[in-house]
Amino acid sequence: MASWFGSVFTLGVAAGGLGTMYFNDRLGRKSSIMFSAVPSVIGYLFLASAQELWMLMVGRLLTGFAGGVTSASIPVYISEISHPLVRGALGSCPQIMAVLGALCLYALGLLLPWRWLAVAGEVPVLFMVLLLSFMPDSPRFLISKGKEAESVSALKWLRGEDVDYWWEYDQIRDSVNKQSNPISWAEIRQPYIFKPLGITLLMRFLQQLSGVTPVLVYLQLIFDSTEVILAPQFDAVIVGAVRLASVAVAAFTMDRAGRKLLLYISAGVMLASNLTLGFYIHYIPLLPHNSSAAVGNGTQEGQVAGLMSNGLTVIPLIATMFFIIGYAMGWGPITWLLMAEVLPLKARGVVSGLCVLVSWLTAFALTKVFLLVKETYGLEVPFFFFSVICVINLIFAYLLPETKGRSLERIEAYFQTGRKSFLESFRQHK
């Protein structure tokens, strides 16, 4: 029952992503985010007032559904309202806020009973609805619905009156008019559709296969199996602090270093960390790992073995922290950002929801299979598998186009006309 309580959330997120394939293009990006407050508040009410197990399950499922809607809508909304020069930094904000929110909830969890923690979860949801009511909708979405006057007002509000927003408006309108019809199955076979579609889906798939969800879910199990001497109550705060610092670094460097460089560094760090954990788990049990008896005997060999064992237990702790650092500074936030950047406008709303569905179904499957593989083949096997995926991530990052500093319309031009014309148009704009 505890296993299902943890994993049913991922099924809710997957369902939310599936629903957002419809919501994003019907309700709009902003309205979809605001709509997520409904299942979120109801879900937290179920959790706070739960008298039976099924009420807890329904609460987790509904809050997961809300999380799936926001996961698919927020990156698209941010990418469409952001200026190209700061889109990378702003695109990292959802990850920063998610990690910061987790840290705040962890701190509240030390002070409040779990029912009141569920009540506290409703507060940021209500603030979100209140603050979003003052925000404009995406200019691109408004133009696609024929609301050109509202689109101009939104762009003026976002860029400021002293900026030449008319030039940007003309670029957006021309791009939207070329994609006025909804996406069809026949169009998916066109390179400007299936290439960015393949990039986004593969990135979400590879991101989860790198092992981040099982590592975070089974963090205490991994530490127990490797004899890391760390009190369980410190796990969440250490992981949260490391993730927050790493995502903040990525946010400040993404628009300077570029997406591809951070993806290289991220995959390389995760590869080294997974290999370290795999080899440690495979070989260290051959050494006098549990040497407390020998130390108690007072022999010199026992004391040396004890010092050796205690020193070695730092290795999996450091490797796990570096894995989280690597993920948080690259393949964590950039995957969401690129999803919203490379997709053409007519496919952006639908495919973003599909990406969330693929991502969290993969996370659910990995979380369920991880323990089975551990019991059957050993804990090192999953980490060696994650290492292979990280090598594939490195190769995949090499094949990606760089989107730093490019407008969304010029990124679309890359997939429609090829790299040469994309670069030429960018130089002319500069």
Short mmCIF file of C-alpha atoms in Angstrom, two decimals:
data_model
loop_
_atom_site.label_atom_id
_atom_site.label_comp_id
_atom_site.label_asym_id
_atom_site.label_seq_id
_atom_site.Cartn_x
_atom_site.Cartn_y
_atom_site.Cartn_z
CA MET A 1 0.00 0.00 0.00
CA ALA A 2 2.88 2.35 0.74
CA SER A 3 4.36 1.55 -2.68
CA TRP A 4 1.11 2.43 -4.43
CA PHE A 5 0.68 5.58 -2.34
CA GLY A 6 4.05 6.77 -3.66
CA SER A 7 3.65 5.66 -7.27
CA VAL A 8 0.00 6.61 -7.90
CA PHE A 9 1.16 10.24 -8.00
CA THR A 10 3.18 9.51 -11.15
CA LEU A 11 0.09 8.01 -12.80
CA GLY A 12 -1.79 11.20 -11.93
CA VAL A 13 0.93 13.32 -13.51
CA ALA A 14 0.81 11.17 -16.66
CA ALA A 15 -2.98 11.63 -16.83
CA GLY A 16 -2.51 15.38 -16.36
CA GLY A 17 -0.08 15.47 -19.26
CA LEU A 18 -2.59 13.59 -21.40
CA GLY A 19 -5.31 16.08 -20.49
CA THR A 20 -3.06 19.05 -21.25
CA MET A 21 -2.77 17.86 -24.85
CA TYR A 22 -6.34 19.18 -25.07
CA PHE A 23 -6.25 22.01 -22.51
CA ASN A 24 -3.21 23.87 -23.89
CA ASP A 25 -4.76 24.63 -27.26
CA ARG A 26 -8.37 24.96 -26.11
CA LEU A 27 -8.17 26.86 -22.85
CA GLY A 28 -4.80 28.48 -23.50
CA ARG A 29 -1.52 28.22 -21.59
CA LYS A 30 -2.45 30.63 -18.79
CA SER A 31 -5.97 29.26 -18.31
CA SER A 32 -4.63 25.68 -18.23
CA ILE A 33 -2.28 26.61 -15.39
CA MET A 34 -5.12 28.28 -13.50
CA PHE A 35 -7.40 25.29 -14.13
CA SER A 36 -4.85 23.02 -12.43
CA ALA A 37 -5.80 24.68 -9.14
CA VAL A 38 -9.16 22.86 -9.16
CA PRO A 39 -7.88 19.25 -8.93
CA SER A 40 -5.02 20.45 -6.72
CA VAL A 41 -7.30 22.00 -4.07
CA ILE A 42 -9.72 19.06 -4.17
CA GLY A 43 -6.82 16.63 -3.89
CA TYR A 44 -5.36 18.39 -0.86
CA LEU A 45 -8.82 18.41 0.77
CA PHE A 46 -9.01 14.64 0.30
CA LEU A 47 -5.56 14.24 1.85
CA ALA A 48 -6.30 16.53 4.79
CA SER A 49 -9.63 14.90 5.62
CA ALA A 50 -8.75 11.30 4.74
CA GLN A 51 -10.41 8.61 6.89
CA GLU A 52 -9.72 5.65 4.58
CA LEU A 53 -6.85 4.60 2.34
CA TRP A 54 -8.84 5.27 -0.83
CA MET A 55 -9.15 8.95 0.13
CA LEU A 56 -5.36 9.21 0.35
CA MET A 57 -5.04 7.54 -3.06
CA VAL A 58 -7.59 9.89 -4.64
CA GLY A 59 -5.81 12.87 -3.10
CA ARG A 60 -2.46 11.76 -4.50
CA LEU A 61 -4.00 11.06 -7.90
CA LEU A 62 -5.66 14.49 -8.12
CA THR A 63 -2.61 16.43 -6.96
CA GLY A 64 -0.57 14.41 -9.45
CA PHE A 65 -3.02 15.33 -12.21
CA ALA A 66 -2.62 19.01 -11.31
CA GLY A 67 1.15 18.60 -11.40
CA GLY A 68 0.95 17.05 -14.86
CA VAL A 69 -1.09 19.99 -16.18
CA THR A 70 1.35 22.57 -14.82
CA SER A 71 4.37 20.54 -15.99
CA ALA A 72 3.10 20.70 -19.56
CA SER A 73 1.69 24.25 -19.53
CA ILE A 74 4.19 26.34 -17.55
CA PRO A 75 7.28 25.71 -19.79
CA VAL A 76 5.25 26.56 -22.89
CA TYR A 77 3.80 29.71 -21.31
CA ILE A 78 7.20 30.94 -20.11
CA SER A 79 8.90 30.29 -23.45
CA GLU A 80 6.20 32.14 -25.35
CA ILE A 81 6.21 35.28 -23.20
CA SER A 82 10.01 35.50 -22.65
CA HIS A 83 12.52 37.55 -24.59
CA PRO A 84 15.07 35.29 -26.37
CA LEU A 85 17.99 36.71 -24.40
CA VAL A 86 16.54 35.68 -21.03
CA ARG A 87 14.42 32.70 -22.05
CA GLY A 88 17.00 30.23 -20.70
CA ALA A 89 17.10 31.81 -17.25
CA LEU A 90 13.33 32.18 -17.05
CA GLY A 91 12.85 28.66 -18.39
CA SER A 92 14.82 27.34 -15.41
CA CYS A 93 12.55 29.09 -12.92
CA PRO A 94 9.96 26.26 -12.74
CA GLN A 95 12.70 23.86 -11.63
CA ILE A 96 14.07 26.36 -9.11
CA MET A 97 10.63 27.03 -7.66
CA ALA A 98 9.78 23.31 -7.54
CA VAL A 99 12.92 22.52 -5.56
CA LEU A 100 12.42 25.56 -3.32
CA GLY A 101 8.83 24.52 -2.72
CA ALA A 102 9.96 21.01 -1.76
CA LEU A 103 12.41 22.50 0.74
CA CYS A 104 9.68 24.68 2.26
CA LEU A 105 7.33 21.71 2.59
CA TYR A 106 10.10 19.67 4.18
CA ALA A 107 10.66 22.43 6.75
CA LEU A 108 6.91 22.62 7.44
CA GLY A 109 6.81 18.84 7.75
CA LEU A 110 9.14 19.07 10.73
CA LEU A 111 6.66 21.38 12.47
CA LEU A 112 3.18 20.37 11.30
CA PRO A 113 1.19 17.11 11.33
CA TRP A 114 0.71 15.64 7.88
CA ARG A 115 -2.95 16.71 7.68
CA TRP A 116 -2.04 20.34 8.27
CA LEU A 117 0.78 19.96 5.76
CA ALA A 118 -1.87 19.09 3.16
CA VAL A 119 -3.82 22.21 4.16
CA ALA A 120 -0.65 24.29 3.79
CA GLY A 121 -0.26 22.89 0.26
CA GLU A 122 -3.39 24.76 -0.81
CA VAL A 123 -1.95 28.19 0.03
CA PRO A 124 0.52 28.50 -2.90
CA VAL A 125 -2.15 27.14 -5.27
CA LEU A 126 -4.52 29.97 -4.33
CA PHE A 127 -1.72 32.54 -4.59
CA MET A 128 -0.91 31.21 -8.06
CA VAL A 129 -4.47 31.77 -9.27
CA LEU A 130 -4.54 35.26 -7.75
CA LEU A 131 -1.26 36.40 -9.29
CA LEU A 132 -1.90 34.82 -12.69
CA SER A 133 -5.12 36.78 -12.98
CA PHE A 134 -2.96 39.90 -13.44
CA MET A 135 -0.78 38.29 -16.14
CA PRO A 136 -1.54 38.42 -19.89
CA ASP A 137 -1.98 35.29 -21.92
CA SER A 138 0.63 34.20 -24.45
CA PRO A 139 0.69 36.61 -27.45
CA ARG A 140 1.20 33.63 -29.77
CA PHE A 141 -1.86 31.84 -28.40
CA LEU A 142 -3.97 35.02 -28.66
CA ILE A 143 -3.01 35.52 -32.30
CA SER A 144 -3.82 31.89 -33.06
CA LYS A 145 -7.35 32.56 -31.73
CA GLY A 146 -7.75 35.73 -33.81
CA LYS A 147 -7.41 38.08 -30.82
CA GLU A 148 -4.81 40.37 -32.39
CA ALA A 149 -5.66 43.50 -30.36
CA GLU A 150 -5.28 41.53 -27.11
CA SER A 151 -2.02 40.08 -28.43
CA VAL A 152 -0.58 43.57 -29.04
CA SER A 153 -1.62 44.65 -25.54
CA ALA A 154 -0.04 41.54 -24.03
CA LEU A 155 3.22 42.06 -25.91
CA LYS A 156 3.27 45.74 -24.92
CA TRP A 157 2.75 44.76 -21.25
CA LEU A 158 5.49 42.12 -21.42
CA ARG A 159 8.13 44.17 -23.28
CA GLY A 160 7.34 47.71 -22.14
CA GLU A 161 6.14 50.76 -24.04
CA ASP A 162 9.64 51.98 -24.94
CA VAL A 163 10.55 48.79 -26.83
CA ASP A 164 9.88 48.17 -30.53
CA TYR A 165 7.40 45.39 -29.84
CA TRP A 166 5.71 45.87 -33.22
CA TRP A 167 8.63 44.19 -34.98
CA GLU A 168 8.31 41.16 -32.73
CA TYR A 169 4.53 41.17 -33.16
CA ASP A 170 4.88 41.06 -36.96
CA GLN A 171 7.30 38.12 -36.69
CA ILE A 172 4.93 36.22 -34.40
CA ARG A 173 1.87 36.97 -36.57
CA ASP A 174 3.59 35.79 -39.75
CA SER A 175 4.65 32.58 -38.05
CA VAL A 176 1.18 31.95 -36.59
CA ASN A 177 -0.59 32.66 -39.91
CA LYS A 178 1.54 30.01 -41.60
CA GLN A 179 0.33 27.52 -39.00
CA SER A 180 -3.30 28.58 -38.74
CA ASN A 181 -4.69 25.06 -39.22
CA PRO A 182 -4.48 22.45 -36.45
CA ILE A 183 -1.79 19.82 -36.79
CA SER A 184 -2.80 16.73 -38.79
CA TRP A 185 -1.42 13.21 -38.94
CA ALA A 186 -0.18 13.86 -42.47
CA GLU A 187 1.86 16.87 -41.29
CA ILE A 188 3.62 14.83 -38.60
CA ARG A 189 5.64 13.21 -41.39
CA GLN A 190 7.02 16.61 -42.40
CA PRO A 191 10.60 17.21 -41.15
CA TYR A 192 9.75 20.48 -39.40
CA ILE A 193 7.24 18.54 -37.28
CA PHE A 194 8.69 15.07 -36.71
CA LYS A 195 12.25 16.25 -36.02
CA PRO A 196 11.39 18.53 -33.07
CA LEU A 197 8.76 15.98 -32.01
CA GLY A 198 11.40 13.26 -31.93
CA ILE A 199 13.85 15.51 -30.07
CA THR A 200 11.40 16.39 -27.31
CA LEU A 201 10.03 12.88 -26.78
CA LEU A 202 13.48 11.28 -26.83
CA MET A 203 14.85 13.88 -24.42
CA ARG A 204 12.05 13.23 -21.94
CA PHE A 205 12.53 9.47 -22.31
CA LEU A 206 16.32 9.63 -21.89
CA GLN A 207 16.01 12.08 -19.00
CA GLN A 208 14.01 9.56 -16.98
CA LEU A 209 16.11 6.57 -18.09
CA SER A 210 19.19 8.29 -16.65
CA GLY A 211 17.80 7.22 -13.26
CA VAL A 212 16.80 10.42 -11.48
CA THR A 213 13.38 9.26 -10.25
CA PRO A 214 14.51 5.90 -8.76
CA VAL A 215 17.51 7.59 -7.15
CA LEU A 216 15.33 10.22 -5.46
CA VAL A 217 12.57 7.79 -4.50
CA TYR A 218 14.89 5.11 -3.13
CA LEU A 219 17.58 7.42 -1.78
CA GLN A 220 17.43 6.02 1.75
CA LEU A 221 17.50 2.44 0.44
CA ILE A 222 20.62 3.23 -1.60
CA PHE A 223 22.31 4.82 1.41
CA ASP A 224 21.36 1.87 3.63
CA SER A 225 22.66 -0.65 1.08
CA THR A 226 25.99 1.20 0.79
CA GLU A 227 26.23 1.81 4.56
CA VAL A 228 26.28 5.59 4.27
CA ILE A 229 26.29 6.95 7.81
CA LEU A 230 23.63 9.65 7.51
CA ALA A 231 20.49 10.17 9.58
CA PRO A 232 17.34 9.73 7.40
CA GLN A 233 15.93 13.14 8.38
CA PHE A 234 18.91 14.83 6.70
CA ASP A 235 18.37 13.15 3.32
CA ALA A 236 15.66 15.48 2.02
CA VAL A 237 17.28 18.71 3.16
CA ILE A 238 20.71 17.78 1.73
CA VAL A 239 19.25 16.65 -1.59
CA GLY A 240 16.98 19.72 -1.76
CA ALA A 241 19.80 22.15 -1.01
CA VAL A 242 22.08 20.52 -3.60
CA ARG A 243 19.35 20.55 -6.26
CA LEU A 244 18.46 24.18 -5.54
CA ALA A 245 22.08 25.34 -5.82
CA SER A 246 22.64 23.36 -9.03
CA VAL A 247 19.48 24.59 -10.79
CA ALA A 248 20.34 28.17 -9.78
CA VAL A 249 23.78 27.79 -11.40
CA ALA A 250 22.14 26.45 -14.55
CA ALA A 251 19.69 29.37 -14.64
CA PHE A 252 22.47 31.97 -14.46
CA THR A 253 24.71 30.25 -17.04
CA MET A 254 22.19 28.87 -19.56
CA ASP A 255 21.94 32.08 -21.61
CA ARG A 256 25.72 32.53 -21.52
CA ALA A 257 27.16 29.04 -21.91
CA GLY A 258 24.32 27.69 -24.05
CA ARG A 259 22.12 24.63 -23.74
CA LYS A 260 24.43 22.10 -25.40
CA LEU A 261 27.46 22.76 -23.19
CA LEU A 262 25.39 22.33 -20.02
CA LEU A 263 23.89 19.11 -21.43
CA TYR A 264 27.42 17.77 -22.08
CA ILE A 265 28.56 18.62 -18.56
CA SER A 266 25.36 17.26 -17.04
CA ALA A 267 25.55 13.91 -18.84
CA GLY A 268 29.28 13.58 -18.09
CA VAL A 269 28.80 14.19 -14.36
CA MET A 270 25.86 11.75 -14.19
CA LEU A 271 27.89 9.13 -16.09
CA ALA A 272 30.81 9.39 -13.68
CA SER A 273 28.47 9.25 -10.68
CA ASN A 274 26.54 6.21 -11.91
CA LEU A 275 29.76 4.33 -12.73
CA THR A 276 31.18 5.18 -9.31
CA LEU A 277 28.06 3.87 -7.55
CA GLY A 278 27.95 0.74 -9.71
CA PHE A 279 31.59 -0.20 -9.18
CA TYR A 280 31.42 0.68 -5.47
CA ILE A 281 28.42 -1.58 -4.88
CA HIS A 282 29.97 -4.38 -6.97
CA TYR A 283 33.46 -4.43 -5.47
CA ILE A 284 33.33 -2.96 -1.96
CA PRO A 285 31.55 -5.95 -0.36
CA LEU A 286 34.69 -7.94 -1.17
CA LEU A 287 36.57 -5.78 1.35
CA PRO A 288 36.10 -5.94 5.16
CA HIS A 289 33.11 -3.60 4.80
CA ASN A 290 31.36 -4.35 8.06
CA SER A 291 34.31 -4.33 10.41
CA SER A 292 32.77 -3.40 13.73
CA ALA A 293 33.57 -6.83 15.17
CA ALA A 294 37.19 -6.55 14.19
CA VAL A 295 37.42 -3.09 15.71
CA GLY A 296 35.91 -4.43 18.90
CA ASN A 297 38.68 -7.02 19.09
CA GLY A 298 41.17 -4.16 19.25
CA THR A 299 43.55 -5.65 16.68
CA GLN A 300 45.56 -3.36 14.46
CA GLU A 301 44.10 -5.02 11.38
CA GLY A 302 40.58 -4.43 12.72
CA GLN A 303 41.24 -0.75 13.39
CA VAL A 304 42.65 -0.26 9.89
CA ALA A 305 39.66 -2.09 8.40
CA GLY A 306 37.26 0.05 10.42
CA LEU A 307 38.86 3.28 9.26
CA MET A 308 38.87 1.99 5.70
CA SER A 309 35.20 1.04 5.85
CA ASN A 310 34.08 4.36 7.37
CA GLY A 311 36.11 6.31 4.83
CA LEU A 312 34.74 4.35 1.89
CA THR A 313 31.12 4.99 2.87
CA VAL A 314 31.66 8.63 1.92
CA ILE A 315 32.06 7.58 -1.73
CA PRO A 316 28.40 6.67 -2.45
CA LEU A 317 27.24 9.81 -0.63
CA ILE A 318 29.49 12.05 -2.74
CA ALA A 319 28.62 10.14 -5.93
CA THR A 320 24.89 10.50 -5.28
CA MET A 321 25.22 14.22 -4.58
CA PHE A 322 27.19 14.71 -7.80
CA PHE A 323 24.56 12.75 -9.72
CA ILE A 324 21.90 15.14 -8.41
CA ILE A 325 24.13 18.13 -9.22
CA GLY A 326 24.69 16.88 -12.76
CA TYR A 327 21.00 16.28 -13.37
CA ALA A 328 19.87 19.59 -11.87
CA MET A 329 22.27 21.73 -13.91
CA GLY A 330 21.46 20.24 -17.31
CA TRP A 331 19.16 17.37 -18.18
CA GLY A 332 16.67 18.45 -15.50
CA PRO A 333 15.74 22.03 -16.50
CA ILE A 334 17.00 22.12 -20.10
CA THR A 335 14.81 19.21 -21.19
CA TRP A 336 11.71 21.20 -20.26
CA LEU A 337 13.07 24.37 -21.85
CA LEU A 338 13.97 22.74 -25.17
CA MET A 339 10.56 21.10 -25.30
CA ALA A 340 8.96 24.55 -25.41
CA GLU A 341 11.65 26.04 -27.70
CA VAL A 342 11.95 23.57 -30.59
CA LEU A 343 8.31 22.59 -31.07
CA PRO A 344 6.41 24.55 -33.75
CA LEU A 345 3.48 26.59 -32.46
CA LYS A 346 0.76 24.34 -33.86
CA ALA A 347 2.26 21.28 -32.14
CA ARG A 348 3.49 22.96 -28.95
CA GLY A 349 0.33 22.59 -26.89
CA VAL A 350 -0.40 18.97 -27.82
CA VAL A 351 3.14 17.60 -27.76
CA SER A 352 4.03 19.24 -24.44
CA GLY A 353 1.28 17.18 -22.83
CA LEU A 354 2.48 14.08 -24.66
CA CYS A 355 6.00 14.67 -23.32
CA VAL A 356 4.71 14.77 -19.75
CA LEU A 357 2.77 11.56 -20.38
CA VAL A 358 5.85 9.76 -21.76
CA SER A 359 8.10 11.11 -19.01
CA TRP A 360 5.97 10.07 -16.06
CA LEU A 361 4.92 6.71 -17.45
CA THR A 362 8.62 5.99 -17.83
CA ALA A 363 9.21 7.21 -14.27
CA PHE A 364 6.41 4.96 -13.00
CA ALA A 365 7.82 1.92 -14.81
CA LEU A 366 11.38 2.57 -13.59
CA THR A 367 10.26 3.09 -10.01
CA LYS A 368 8.37 -0.20 -10.06
CA VAL A 369 11.13 -2.20 -11.82
CA PHE A 370 14.05 -0.81 -9.79
CA LEU A 371 13.41 -2.91 -6.69
CA LEU A 372 12.76 -6.04 -8.75
CA VAL A 373 16.10 -5.68 -10.58
CA LYS A 374 17.87 -4.97 -7.29
CA GLU A 375 16.54 -8.15 -5.67
CA THR A 376 17.19 -10.31 -8.74
CA TYR A 377 20.53 -9.05 -10.09
CA GLY A 378 21.94 -6.70 -7.46
CA LEU A 379 21.85 -2.97 -6.81
CA GLU A 380 24.80 -2.26 -9.09
CA VAL A 381 22.96 -3.39 -12.25
CA PRO A 382 20.55 -0.40 -12.41
CA PHE A 383 23.47 2.03 -12.07
CA PHE A 384 25.39 0.37 -14.89
CA PHE A 385 22.24 0.64 -17.01
CA PHE A 386 21.91 4.33 -16.10
CA SER A 387 25.57 4.78 -17.13
CA VAL A 388 24.85 3.42 -20.61
CA ILE A 389 21.94 5.85 -20.93
CA CYS A 390 24.23 8.75 -19.94
CA VAL A 391 26.59 7.82 -22.80
CA ILE A 392 23.61 7.93 -25.17
CA ASN A 393 22.71 11.32 -23.65
CA LEU A 394 26.16 12.65 -24.56
CA ILE A 395 25.74 11.53 -28.17
CA PHE A 396 22.22 12.90 -28.32
CA ALA A 397 23.34 16.30 -26.99
CA TYR A 398 25.93 16.49 -29.81
CA LEU A 399 23.16 16.12 -32.40
CA LEU A 400 20.95 18.87 -30.95
CA PRO A 401 20.83 22.40 -32.42
CA GLU A 402 21.83 25.27 -30.14
CA THR A 403 18.87 27.52 -29.33
CA LYS A 404 20.61 30.12 -27.15
CA GLY A 405 19.60 33.67 -28.10
CA ARG A 406 17.31 32.58 -30.97
CA SER A 407 13.68 33.63 -31.18
CA LEU A 408 11.09 30.86 -31.33
CA GLU A 409 10.26 31.84 -34.91
CA ARG A 410 13.90 31.48 -36.00
CA ILE A 411 14.17 28.13 -34.28
CA GLU A 412 11.18 26.99 -36.34
CA ALA A 413 12.94 28.28 -39.45
CA TYR A 414 15.87 25.97 -38.67
CA PHE A 415 13.71 22.87 -38.96
CA GLN A 416 11.83 24.19 -42.01
CA THR A 417 14.75 25.41 -44.14
CA GLY A 418 17.91 23.87 -42.70
CA ARG A 419 20.91 24.99 -40.67
CA LYS A 420 22.44 27.31 -43.27
CA SER A 421 19.41 29.53 -43.79
CA PHE A 422 18.75 29.49 -40.04
CA LEU A 423 22.20 30.89 -39.32
CA GLU A 424 21.97 33.38 -42.13
CA SER A 425 18.64 34.72 -40.91
CA PHE A 426 20.01 34.99 -37.39
CA ARG A 427 23.06 36.97 -38.59
CA GLN A 428 20.82 39.32 -40.57
CA HIS A 429 18.66 39.89 -37.50
CA LYS A 430 21.77 40.59 -35.39
#
